[in-house]
XYZ file of C-alpha atoms in Angstrom:
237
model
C 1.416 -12.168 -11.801
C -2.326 -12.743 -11.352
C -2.659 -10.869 -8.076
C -0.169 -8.309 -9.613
C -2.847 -6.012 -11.413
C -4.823 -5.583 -8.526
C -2.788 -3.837 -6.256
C -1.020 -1.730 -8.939
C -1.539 0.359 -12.405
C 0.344 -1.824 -15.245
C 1.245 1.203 -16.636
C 3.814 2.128 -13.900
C 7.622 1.333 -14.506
C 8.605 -1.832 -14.599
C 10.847 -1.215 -11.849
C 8.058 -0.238 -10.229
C 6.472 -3.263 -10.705
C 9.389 -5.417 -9.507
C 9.289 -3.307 -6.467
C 5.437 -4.660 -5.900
C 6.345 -8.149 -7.282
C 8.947 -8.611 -4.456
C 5.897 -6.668 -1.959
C 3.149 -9.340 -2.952
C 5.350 -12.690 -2.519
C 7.051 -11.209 0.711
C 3.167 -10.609 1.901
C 1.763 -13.935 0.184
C 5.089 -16.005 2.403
C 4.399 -14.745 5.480
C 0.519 -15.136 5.281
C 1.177 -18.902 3.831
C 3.515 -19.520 6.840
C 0.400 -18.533 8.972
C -2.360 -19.840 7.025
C -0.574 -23.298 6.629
C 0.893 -23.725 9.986
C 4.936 -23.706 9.222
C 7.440 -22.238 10.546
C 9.239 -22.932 6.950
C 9.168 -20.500 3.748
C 10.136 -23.107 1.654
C 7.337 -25.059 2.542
C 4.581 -22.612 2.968
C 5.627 -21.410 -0.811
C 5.379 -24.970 -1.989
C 1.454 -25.224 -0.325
C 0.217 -22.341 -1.539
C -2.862 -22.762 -3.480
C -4.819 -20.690 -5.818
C -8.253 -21.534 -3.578
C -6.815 -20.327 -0.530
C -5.489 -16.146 -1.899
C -8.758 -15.117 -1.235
C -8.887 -16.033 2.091
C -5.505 -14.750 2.924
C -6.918 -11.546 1.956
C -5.044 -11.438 -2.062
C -7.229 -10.834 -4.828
C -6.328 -13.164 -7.623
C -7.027 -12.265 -11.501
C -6.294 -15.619 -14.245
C -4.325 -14.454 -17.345
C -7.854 -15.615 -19.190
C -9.731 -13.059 -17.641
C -7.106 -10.375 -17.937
C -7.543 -11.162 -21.695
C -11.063 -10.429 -21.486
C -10.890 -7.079 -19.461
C -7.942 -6.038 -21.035
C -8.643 -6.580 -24.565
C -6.150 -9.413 -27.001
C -3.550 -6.627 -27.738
C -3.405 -4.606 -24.667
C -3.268 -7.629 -22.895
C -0.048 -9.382 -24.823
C 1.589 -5.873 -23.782
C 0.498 -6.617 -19.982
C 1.126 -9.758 -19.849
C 4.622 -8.984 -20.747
C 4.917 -6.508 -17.914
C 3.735 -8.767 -15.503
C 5.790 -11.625 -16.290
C 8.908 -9.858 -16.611
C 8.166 -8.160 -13.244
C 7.979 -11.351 -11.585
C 10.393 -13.055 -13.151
C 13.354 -11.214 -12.857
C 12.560 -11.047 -9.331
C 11.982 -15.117 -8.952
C 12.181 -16.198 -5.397
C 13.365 -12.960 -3.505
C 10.801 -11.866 -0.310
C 12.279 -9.201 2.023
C 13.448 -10.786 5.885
C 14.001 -8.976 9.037
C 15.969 -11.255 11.621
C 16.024 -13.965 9.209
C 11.981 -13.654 8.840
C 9.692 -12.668 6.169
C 7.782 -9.611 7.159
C 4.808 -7.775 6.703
C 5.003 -5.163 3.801
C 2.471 -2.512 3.839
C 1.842 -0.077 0.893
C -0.299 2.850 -0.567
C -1.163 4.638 -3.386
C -0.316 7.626 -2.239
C 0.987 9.642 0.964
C 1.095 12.457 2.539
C 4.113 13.981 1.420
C 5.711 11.548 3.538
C 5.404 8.142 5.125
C 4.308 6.808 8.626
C 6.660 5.854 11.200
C 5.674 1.460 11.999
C 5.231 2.754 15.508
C 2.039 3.336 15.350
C 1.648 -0.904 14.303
C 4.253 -1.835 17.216
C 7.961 -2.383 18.093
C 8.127 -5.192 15.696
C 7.382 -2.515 12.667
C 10.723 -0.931 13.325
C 11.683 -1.136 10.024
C 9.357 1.155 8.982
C 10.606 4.331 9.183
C 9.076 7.797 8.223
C 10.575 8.968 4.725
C 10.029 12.001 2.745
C 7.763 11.188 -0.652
C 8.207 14.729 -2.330
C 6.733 13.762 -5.795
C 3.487 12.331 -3.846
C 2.364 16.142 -3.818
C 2.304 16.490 -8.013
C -0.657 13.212 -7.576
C -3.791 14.202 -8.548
C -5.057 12.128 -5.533
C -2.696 14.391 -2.859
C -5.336 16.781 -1.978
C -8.811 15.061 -1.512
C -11.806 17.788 -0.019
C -15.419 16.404 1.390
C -18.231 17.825 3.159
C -18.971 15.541 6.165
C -22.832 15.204 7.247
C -21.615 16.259 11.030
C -23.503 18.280 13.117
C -20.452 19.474 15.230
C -16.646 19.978 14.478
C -14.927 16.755 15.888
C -11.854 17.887 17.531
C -8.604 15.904 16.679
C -6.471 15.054 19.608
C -3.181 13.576 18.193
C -1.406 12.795 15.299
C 1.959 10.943 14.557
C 5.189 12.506 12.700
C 3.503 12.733 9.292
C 0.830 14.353 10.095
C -1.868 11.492 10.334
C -4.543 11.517 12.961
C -4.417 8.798 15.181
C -6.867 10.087 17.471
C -10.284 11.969 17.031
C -13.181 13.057 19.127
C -16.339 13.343 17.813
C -19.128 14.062 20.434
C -18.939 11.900 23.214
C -16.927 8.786 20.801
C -13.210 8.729 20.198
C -11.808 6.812 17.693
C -8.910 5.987 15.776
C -7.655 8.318 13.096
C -7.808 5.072 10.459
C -11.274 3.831 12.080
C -13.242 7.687 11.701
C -11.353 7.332 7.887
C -13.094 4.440 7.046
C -16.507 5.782 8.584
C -16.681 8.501 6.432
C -14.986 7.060 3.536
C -12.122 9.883 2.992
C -9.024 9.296 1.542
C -6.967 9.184 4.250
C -6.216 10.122 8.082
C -4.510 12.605 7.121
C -6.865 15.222 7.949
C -7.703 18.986 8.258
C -10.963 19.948 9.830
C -12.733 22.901 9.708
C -16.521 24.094 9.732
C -17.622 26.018 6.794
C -21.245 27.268 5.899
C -22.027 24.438 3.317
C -20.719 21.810 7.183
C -17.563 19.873 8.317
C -15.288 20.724 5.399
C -12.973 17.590 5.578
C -9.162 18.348 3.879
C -7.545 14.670 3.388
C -4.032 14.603 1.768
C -2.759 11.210 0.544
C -4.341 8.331 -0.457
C -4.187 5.142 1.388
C -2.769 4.482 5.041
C 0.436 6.155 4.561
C 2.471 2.948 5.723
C 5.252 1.401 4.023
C 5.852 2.300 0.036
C 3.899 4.717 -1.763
C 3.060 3.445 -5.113
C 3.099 6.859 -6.695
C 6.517 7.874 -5.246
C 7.776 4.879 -5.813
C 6.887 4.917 -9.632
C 8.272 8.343 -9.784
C 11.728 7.177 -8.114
C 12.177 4.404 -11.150
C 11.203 7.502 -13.532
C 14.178 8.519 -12.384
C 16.766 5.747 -12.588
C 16.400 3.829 -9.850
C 16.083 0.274 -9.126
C 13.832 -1.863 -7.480
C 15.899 -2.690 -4.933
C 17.034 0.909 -4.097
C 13.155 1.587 -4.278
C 12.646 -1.082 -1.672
C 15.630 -0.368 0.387
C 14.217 3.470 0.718
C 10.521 2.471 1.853
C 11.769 -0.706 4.028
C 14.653 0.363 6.054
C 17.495 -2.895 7.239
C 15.751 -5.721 6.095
């Protein structure tokens, strides 16, 4: 519940939330099993200290300093969320081949997800899906000017559209790598050169691999579970 907030509005659906709830502990498992040297869930779950999220890479918030960012009222309200998100999915992660797995997410994509083949074999079960409601997010459509003295020239993209490889000059890089460089939204990426420079067009928000946040909130907006949210972004596990 403390690491929760970080990764996702409180104001999304609390099947939404669930979704995410089942997301972090999945994520937390498999990084304890790692970080603690066991080849046991059970066991990794029962190590797991507070000290050691941050260096597993999970950003942890108390329920004392919630209070204090939040406000008293606003936070009884959150709280509530929170707790009720985690508990009523107590003990559930997400296994492929009898494994816990690694669960990416975003905010938002690009109208679609990313195909795990761009991670590896082993990310086969994340397949590409349509996200149709991504596109009414006011963080779809993204537009920078890049401080580039020459139009980089993209060289290939996956299924959804992301870049996964650009040129620029004599360097190539990875689509996720010249994202980060020039701090845009995402990879996936439009190019053009314009009068003002490199016009850079970036829809999405985020990586584009595993559940989008947005889409997802919008799916339990309409009806669906938490599990049917999960079993659309996160295909036979």
């Amino acid at each position: 519940a403390g690491i929760l907030p970080s990764q996702m509005p409180v104001s999304y659906q609390e099947e939404t939330l669930k979704a995410q709830a089942v997301i972090i502990r999945t994520n937390l498992i498999k990084k304890s099993m790692e970080f603690y040297g066991t080849e046991d869930p059970g066991e990794a779950a029962k190590a797991i200290r507070k000290a050691d999220l941050k260096t597993m890479g999970f950003s942890y918030t108390s329920m004392e300093e919630l209070e204090e960012l939040w406000g008293y009222e606003q936070w009884e309200l959150n709280q509530a969320k929170l707790l009720e998100a985690v508990e009523e999915t107590k003990g559930q992660i997400l296994v492929w081949n009898g494994r816990p797995v690694e669960l990416p997410y975003h905010a938002v994509s690009a109208g679609r997800t990313r195909s795990g083949q761009v991670l590896g074999e082993e990310y086969s079960y994340l397949e590409s899906v349509e996200c149709p409601f991504d596109t009414e997010s006011v963080d779809y459509l993204n537009i920078q000017i890049l401080s580039l003295e020459t139009l980089p020239e993209i060289t290939e993209r996956d299924e959804a559209g992301y870049v996964l490889e650009i040129r620029v000059g004599d360097e190539v890089l990875a689509g996720e790598e010249f994202r980060n460089r020039y701090s845009l939204n995402s990879s996936c990426l439009a190019l053009d050169q314009t009068e003002e420079g490199i016009r850079a067009v970036a829809k999405g928000l985020g990586h584009g691999l595993g559940m989008s946040m947005y889409e997802a909130n919008r799916q339990a907006e309409t009806g669906r579970t938490y599990l049917e949210i999960l079993a659309y972004f996160y295909k036979n596990v």
